[in-house]
mmCIF file of C-alpha atoms in Angstrom:
data_model
loop_
_atom_site.group_PDB
_atom_site.id
_atom_site.type_symbol
_atom_site.label_atom_id
_atom_site.label_comp_id
_atom_site.label_asym_id
_atom_site.label_seq_id
_atom_site.Cartn_x
_atom_site.Cartn_y
_atom_site.Cartn_z
ATOM 1 C CA MET A 30 -176.280 -29.615 -18.493
ATOM 2 C CA ALA A 31 -176.954 -27.013 -15.796
ATOM 3 C CA ARG A 32 -180.115 -27.762 -13.811
ATOM 4 C CA ILE A 33 -182.610 -25.826 -11.751
ATOM 5 C CA LEU A 34 -184.266 -27.726 -8.883
ATOM 6 C CA TYR A 35 -187.594 -26.625 -7.410
ATOM 7 C CA PHE A 36 -188.721 -27.455 -3.872
ATOM 8 C CA GLY A 37 -191.814 -27.142 -1.739
ATOM 9 C CA ILE A 38 -194.292 -24.537 -2.874
ATOM 10 C CA ALA A 39 -191.981 -23.564 -5.755
ATOM 11 C CA ARG A 40 -192.257 -27.080 -7.151
ATOM 12 C CA ASP A 41 -196.026 -27.054 -6.804
ATOM 13 C CA LEU A 42 -196.281 -23.714 -8.630
ATOM 14 C CA ALA A 43 -193.727 -24.559 -11.326
ATOM 15 C CA GLY A 44 -195.398 -27.927 -11.931
ATOM 16 C CA THR A 45 -192.001 -29.600 -12.141
ATOM 17 C CA ALA A 46 -189.164 -30.608 -9.821
ATOM 18 C CA GLU A 47 -186.418 -29.794 -12.322
ATOM 19 C CA ASP A 48 -185.553 -27.820 -15.437
ATOM 20 C CA THR A 49 -182.387 -27.560 -17.488
ATOM 21 C CA ILE A 50 -180.933 -24.177 -18.367
ATOM 22 C CA SER A 51 -178.696 -23.383 -21.329
ATOM 23 C CA HIS A 52 -177.361 -19.993 -20.129
ATOM 24 C CA ARG A 53 -173.736 -19.980 -18.999
ATOM 25 C CA GLY A 54 -171.509 -17.535 -17.225
ATOM 26 C CA VAL A 55 -171.908 -14.875 -14.594
ATOM 27 C CA MET A 56 -175.209 -13.091 -14.266
ATOM 28 C CA ALA A 57 -177.085 -11.114 -11.651
ATOM 29 C CA SER A 58 -179.415 -13.215 -9.515
ATOM 30 C CA ASP A 59 -182.196 -10.855 -10.580
ATOM 31 C CA ASP A 60 -181.559 -11.732 -14.224
ATOM 32 C CA PHE A 61 -181.622 -15.416 -13.387
ATOM 33 C CA TRP A 62 -185.000 -14.928 -11.707
ATOM 34 C CA ARG A 63 -186.279 -13.258 -14.883
ATOM 35 C CA ILE A 64 -185.358 -16.386 -16.820
ATOM 36 C CA VAL A 65 -187.050 -18.653 -14.262
ATOM 37 C CA ILE A 66 -190.238 -16.571 -14.179
ATOM 38 C CA ALA A 67 -190.359 -16.503 -17.951
ATOM 39 C CA MET A 68 -190.466 -20.315 -17.821
ATOM 40 C CA HIS A 69 -192.895 -20.414 -14.891
ATOM 41 C CA PRO A 70 -194.881 -17.185 -14.436
ATOM 42 C CA GLN A 71 -196.679 -18.688 -11.422
ATOM 43 C CA LEU A 72 -193.426 -18.360 -9.460
ATOM 44 C CA GLU A 73 -193.704 -14.582 -9.517
ATOM 45 C CA ARG A 74 -195.833 -14.564 -6.386
ATOM 46 C CA VAL A 75 -193.310 -16.473 -4.257
ATOM 47 C CA ARG A 76 -190.227 -14.871 -5.778
ATOM 48 C CA PRO A 77 -189.924 -12.259 -2.999
ATOM 49 C CA ILE A 78 -189.687 -14.930 -0.297
ATOM 50 C CA CYS A 79 -187.442 -17.451 -2.074
ATOM 51 C CA ARG A 80 -183.665 -17.715 -2.056
ATOM 52 C CA LEU A 81 -181.357 -19.144 -4.693
ATOM 53 C CA ALA A 82 -178.677 -21.733 -4.109
ATOM 54 C CA VAL A 83 -175.884 -22.625 -6.508
ATOM 55 C CA ASP A 84 -174.059 -25.909 -5.965
ATOM 56 C CA MET A 85 -175.578 -26.124 -2.496
ATOM 57 C CA SER A 86 -174.519 -22.718 -1.243
ATOM 58 C CA TYR A 87 -176.857 -19.783 -0.886
ATOM 59 C CA ALA A 88 -176.290 -17.347 -3.735
ATOM 60 C CA GLY A 89 -175.265 -13.714 -3.500
ATOM 61 C CA ALA A 90 -176.093 -10.903 -5.871
ATOM 62 C CA ASP A 91 -174.394 -12.649 -8.794
ATOM 63 C CA ILE A 92 -174.265 -16.267 -9.825
ATOM 64 C CA ASP A 93 -171.953 -18.161 -12.158
ATOM 65 C CA ILE A 94 -173.676 -20.875 -14.193
ATOM 66 C CA ARG A 95 -171.371 -23.604 -15.448
ATOM 67 C CA GLU A 96 -172.016 -26.763 -17.413
ATOM 68 C CA ASP A 97 -172.550 -28.888 -14.311
ATOM 69 C CA SER A 98 -174.085 -26.234 -12.043
ATOM 70 C CA GLU A 99 -176.965 -27.232 -9.820
ATOM 71 C CA LEU A 100 -179.207 -24.268 -9.045
ATOM 72 C CA ALA A 101 -182.096 -24.456 -6.632
ATOM 73 C CA ILE A 102 -185.123 -22.347 -5.811
ATOM 74 C CA ILE A 103 -185.355 -22.382 -2.012
ATOM 75 C CA PRO A 104 -188.688 -21.281 -0.512
ATOM 76 C CA PRO A 105 -188.727 -20.221 3.164
ATOM 77 C CA VAL A 106 -187.317 -23.154 5.091
ATOM 78 C CA ALA A 107 -189.369 -24.888 7.748
ATOM 79 C CA GLY A 108 -187.219 -27.559 9.312
ATOM 80 C CA GLY A 109 -187.059 -28.527 12.935
ATOM 81 C CA MET B 28 -167.889 -36.311 17.539
ATOM 82 C CA ILE B 29 -170.617 -35.212 15.153
ATOM 83 C CA ASP B 30 -173.516 -37.386 13.957
ATOM 84 C CA VAL B 31 -175.789 -35.665 11.430
ATOM 85 C CA GLN B 32 -178.411 -37.616 9.521
ATOM 86 C CA LEU B 33 -181.611 -37.291 7.571
ATOM 87 C CA VAL B 34 -183.793 -40.301 8.347
ATOM 88 C CA THR B 35 -187.103 -41.636 7.110
ATOM 89 C CA GLY B 36 -188.177 -43.789 10.037
ATOM 90 C CA SER B 37 -188.773 -42.851 13.662
ATOM 91 C CA ILE B 38 -185.837 -41.395 15.559
ATOM 92 C CA ASP B 39 -184.428 -43.393 18.490
ATOM 93 C CA THR B 40 -183.973 -40.558 20.946
ATOM 94 C CA ALA B 41 -182.831 -42.826 23.779
ATOM 95 C CA ALA B 42 -180.087 -44.274 21.592
ATOM 96 C CA LEU B 43 -178.873 -40.802 20.630
ATOM 97 C CA ILE B 44 -178.717 -39.775 24.289
ATOM 98 C CA ALA B 45 -176.845 -42.941 25.195
ATOM 99 C CA ALA B 46 -174.362 -42.387 22.365
ATOM 100 C CA ALA B 47 -173.599 -38.874 23.631
ATOM 101 C CA GLY B 48 -172.417 -40.149 27.003
ATOM 102 C CA ASN B 49 -168.737 -39.652 27.736
ATOM 103 C CA PRO B 50 -166.548 -39.832 30.850
ATOM 104 C CA ASP B 51 -165.695 -36.138 30.369
ATOM 105 C CA ALA B 52 -169.280 -35.012 29.852
ATOM 106 C CA GLY B 53 -171.070 -33.639 32.907
ATOM 107 C CA ALA B 54 -174.066 -32.572 30.856
ATOM 108 C CA VAL B 55 -176.173 -34.029 28.054
ATOM 109 C CA ALA B 56 -178.841 -31.705 26.644
ATOM 110 C CA CYS B 57 -181.559 -32.864 24.286
ATOM 111 C CA PHE B 58 -184.102 -31.052 22.123
ATOM 112 C CA VAL B 59 -186.965 -32.898 20.447
ATOM 113 C CA GLY B 60 -189.078 -31.056 17.861
ATOM 114 C CA THR B 61 -192.449 -32.767 17.638
ATOM 115 C CA ALA B 62 -195.381 -32.608 15.227
ATOM 116 C CA ARG B 63 -198.281 -30.789 16.851
ATOM 117 C CA ARG B 64 -201.932 -30.554 15.874
ATOM 118 C CA THR B 65 -202.261 -26.761 15.891
ATOM 119 C CA SER B 66 -201.294 -25.086 12.648
ATOM 120 C CA SER B 67 -198.296 -22.758 12.718
ATOM 121 C CA MET B 68 -200.241 -20.313 10.648
ATOM 122 C CA GLY B 69 -203.455 -19.495 12.463
ATOM 123 C CA PRO B 70 -206.643 -21.426 13.089
ATOM 124 C CA SER B 71 -207.666 -23.756 10.293
ATOM 125 C CA GLY B 72 -208.771 -26.857 12.131
ATOM 126 C CA ASP B 73 -206.527 -29.624 13.356
ATOM 127 C CA VAL B 74 -203.416 -30.681 11.497
ATOM 128 C CA THR B 75 -203.832 -34.388 10.751
ATOM 129 C CA ARG B 76 -200.248 -35.046 9.698
ATOM 130 C CA LEU B 77 -197.054 -33.304 8.573
ATOM 131 C CA GLU B 78 -195.060 -34.029 5.432
ATOM 132 C CA TYR B 79 -191.395 -33.090 5.459
ATOM 133 C CA GLU B 80 -189.156 -32.880 2.421
ATOM 134 C CA ALA B 81 -185.567 -31.732 1.930
ATOM 135 C CA TYR B 82 -182.987 -30.707 -0.627
ATOM 136 C CA ALA B 83 -181.116 -33.581 0.909
ATOM 137 C CA PRO B 84 -177.452 -33.045 0.002
ATOM 138 C CA MET B 85 -177.624 -29.342 0.834
ATOM 139 C CA ALA B 86 -179.560 -30.027 4.038
ATOM 140 C CA VAL B 87 -176.847 -32.421 5.194
ATOM 141 C CA LYS B 88 -174.153 -29.897 4.258
ATOM 142 C CA GLU B 89 -175.890 -27.124 6.219
ATOM 143 C CA LEU B 90 -176.564 -29.399 9.211
ATOM 144 C CA GLU B 91 -172.913 -30.456 9.298
ATOM 145 C CA SER B 92 -171.792 -26.853 9.103
ATOM 146 C CA ILE B 93 -174.166 -25.841 11.917
ATOM 147 C CA ALA B 94 -172.950 -28.786 14.002
ATOM 148 C CA ARG B 95 -169.266 -27.967 13.451
ATOM 149 C CA GLU B 96 -169.784 -24.308 14.354
ATOM 150 C CA ALA B 97 -171.686 -25.201 17.534
ATOM 151 C CA CYS B 98 -169.021 -27.712 18.538
ATOM 152 C CA GLU B 99 -166.238 -25.162 18.138
ATOM 153 C CA ARG B 100 -168.102 -22.350 19.846
ATOM 154 C CA HIS B 101 -169.239 -24.371 22.862
ATOM 155 C CA ASP B 102 -166.461 -26.926 23.289
ATOM 156 C CA VAL B 103 -168.834 -29.776 22.585
ATOM 157 C CA ILE B 104 -167.797 -33.384 23.171
ATOM 158 C CA HIS B 105 -170.560 -35.047 21.111
ATOM 159 C CA LEU B 106 -173.332 -33.580 18.972
ATOM 160 C CA ALA B 107 -176.048 -35.510 17.158
ATOM 161 C CA VAL B 108 -178.779 -34.099 14.912
ATOM 162 C CA HIS B 109 -181.225 -36.483 13.301
ATOM 163 C CA HIS B 110 -183.980 -34.931 11.186
ATOM 164 C CA ARG B 111 -186.838 -37.051 9.942
ATOM 165 C CA LEU B 112 -188.360 -36.711 6.487
ATOM 166 C CA GLY B 113 -191.578 -38.049 5.016
ATOM 167 C CA VAL B 114 -194.970 -38.354 6.680
ATOM 168 C CA LEU B 115 -195.179 -37.683 10.420
ATOM 169 C CA ALA B 116 -198.164 -38.306 12.678
ATOM 170 C CA ILE B 117 -199.067 -35.800 15.387
ATOM 171 C CA GLY B 118 -196.670 -36.433 18.256
ATOM 172 C CA ASP B 119 -193.869 -37.871 16.127
ATOM 173 C CA ALA B 120 -190.389 -36.389 16.549
ATOM 174 C CA ALA B 121 -189.296 -34.403 13.503
ATOM 175 C CA VAL B 122 -185.848 -33.549 14.813
ATOM 176 C CA VAL B 123 -183.715 -34.656 17.737
ATOM 177 C CA ILE B 124 -180.614 -32.760 18.829
ATOM 178 C CA VAL B 125 -178.356 -34.194 21.531
ATOM 179 C CA VAL B 126 -175.291 -32.367 22.848
ATOM 180 C CA SER B 127 -172.804 -33.392 25.497
ATOM 181 C CA THR B 128 -170.334 -31.043 27.116
ATOM 182 C CA ALA B 129 -168.322 -30.843 30.300
ATOM 183 C CA HIS B 130 -170.735 -28.376 31.931
ATOM 184 C CA ARG B 131 -174.420 -27.607 31.561
ATOM 185 C CA THR B 132 -174.331 -23.983 30.342
ATOM 186 C CA ALA B 133 -172.540 -24.955 27.140
ATOM 187 C CA ALA B 134 -174.856 -27.926 26.571
ATOM 188 C CA PHE B 135 -178.031 -25.807 26.789
ATOM 189 C CA GLU B 136 -176.550 -23.046 24.646
ATOM 190 C CA ALA B 137 -175.218 -25.354 21.946
ATOM 191 C CA CYS B 138 -178.485 -27.273 21.787
ATOM 192 C CA ARG B 139 -180.497 -24.075 21.428
ATOM 193 C CA GLU B 140 -178.144 -22.607 18.853
ATOM 194 C CA VAL B 141 -178.445 -25.695 16.670
ATOM 195 C CA ILE B 142 -182.261 -25.660 16.545
ATOM 196 C CA GLU B 143 -182.387 -21.917 15.929
ATOM 197 C CA ARG B 144 -179.965 -22.202 13.024
ATOM 198 C CA ILE B 145 -181.746 -25.218 11.564
ATOM 199 C CA LYS B 146 -184.885 -23.109 11.437
ATOM 200 C CA GLN B 147 -183.048 -20.284 9.669
ATOM 201 C CA ARG B 148 -181.129 -22.025 6.959
ATOM 202 C CA VAL B 149 -181.456 -25.763 6.464
ATOM 203 C CA PRO B 150 -183.359 -26.526 3.227
ATOM 204 C CA ILE B 151 -186.104 -28.641 4.734
ATOM 205 C CA TRP B 152 -189.797 -27.854 4.222
ATOM 206 C CA LYS B 153 -192.967 -29.043 5.849
ATOM 207 C CA LYS B 154 -196.515 -29.233 4.686
ATOM 208 C CA GLU B 155 -199.429 -29.290 7.141
ATOM 209 C CA VAL B 156 -202.212 -31.626 6.062
ATOM 210 C CA PHE B 157 -205.739 -30.788 7.217
ATOM 211 C CA HIS B 158 -209.033 -32.568 6.605
ATOM 212 C CA ASP B 159 -209.804 -30.121 3.823
ATOM 213 C CA GLY B 160 -206.456 -29.272 2.283
ATOM 214 C CA THR B 161 -202.735 -28.701 2.742
ATOM 215 C CA GLU B 162 -200.462 -25.718 3.394
ATOM 216 C CA TRP B 163 -196.726 -25.237 3.079
ATOM 217 C CA VAL B 164 -195.524 -23.755 6.367
ATOM 218 C CA ASN B 165 -194.013 -20.236 6.090
ATOM 219 C CA ALA B 166 -194.715 -20.039 2.382
ATOM 220 C CA HIS B 167 -196.836 -16.931 2.157
ATOM 221 C CA PRO B 168 -195.354 -13.612 1.025
#
């Protein structure tokens, strides 16, 4: 099952560290965000500053969701 | 050689420096990122501790990629990056980068490049904890 992982402030706002997602195939990142925000409307306010990752690589304009895909909502990083 | 790790206990900086030594290395450069008591985001009282978390497998992947790129670009002999996760007290080291090269210019440049790129793209987050609340660093639109 494809999963969405939430980190940092995104996890706090979503109220969960992980969701599953049943959509499959190629879609625009914007459309994926619509799905996420429909599940967790509180994420709308951090959406402009977050990035997406798919299978541990930062996503481009389109993403391809497969059965074992691991998607992640990446708020602004603050390492170091 | 590259040594990239996420750790949960305190980082042994002296050991990392010792491990970077090499008969061909004329320079060993070290950067230590430490937890400080002033908030990154304007005055809100003293930070009492920091809490670091990571998307661990992707953080390791990005750190390794940053390390490899720095090694190739600067002809590095040995590069270590250890990043600590969990709860840090003020003064604790959050990240230690050690680079050894033949000559000093490359060591300074590689060391700097690694910390700058960590701050741009490695999926690690930190929360500042104050007496009266917490804040995720950088997380305001």
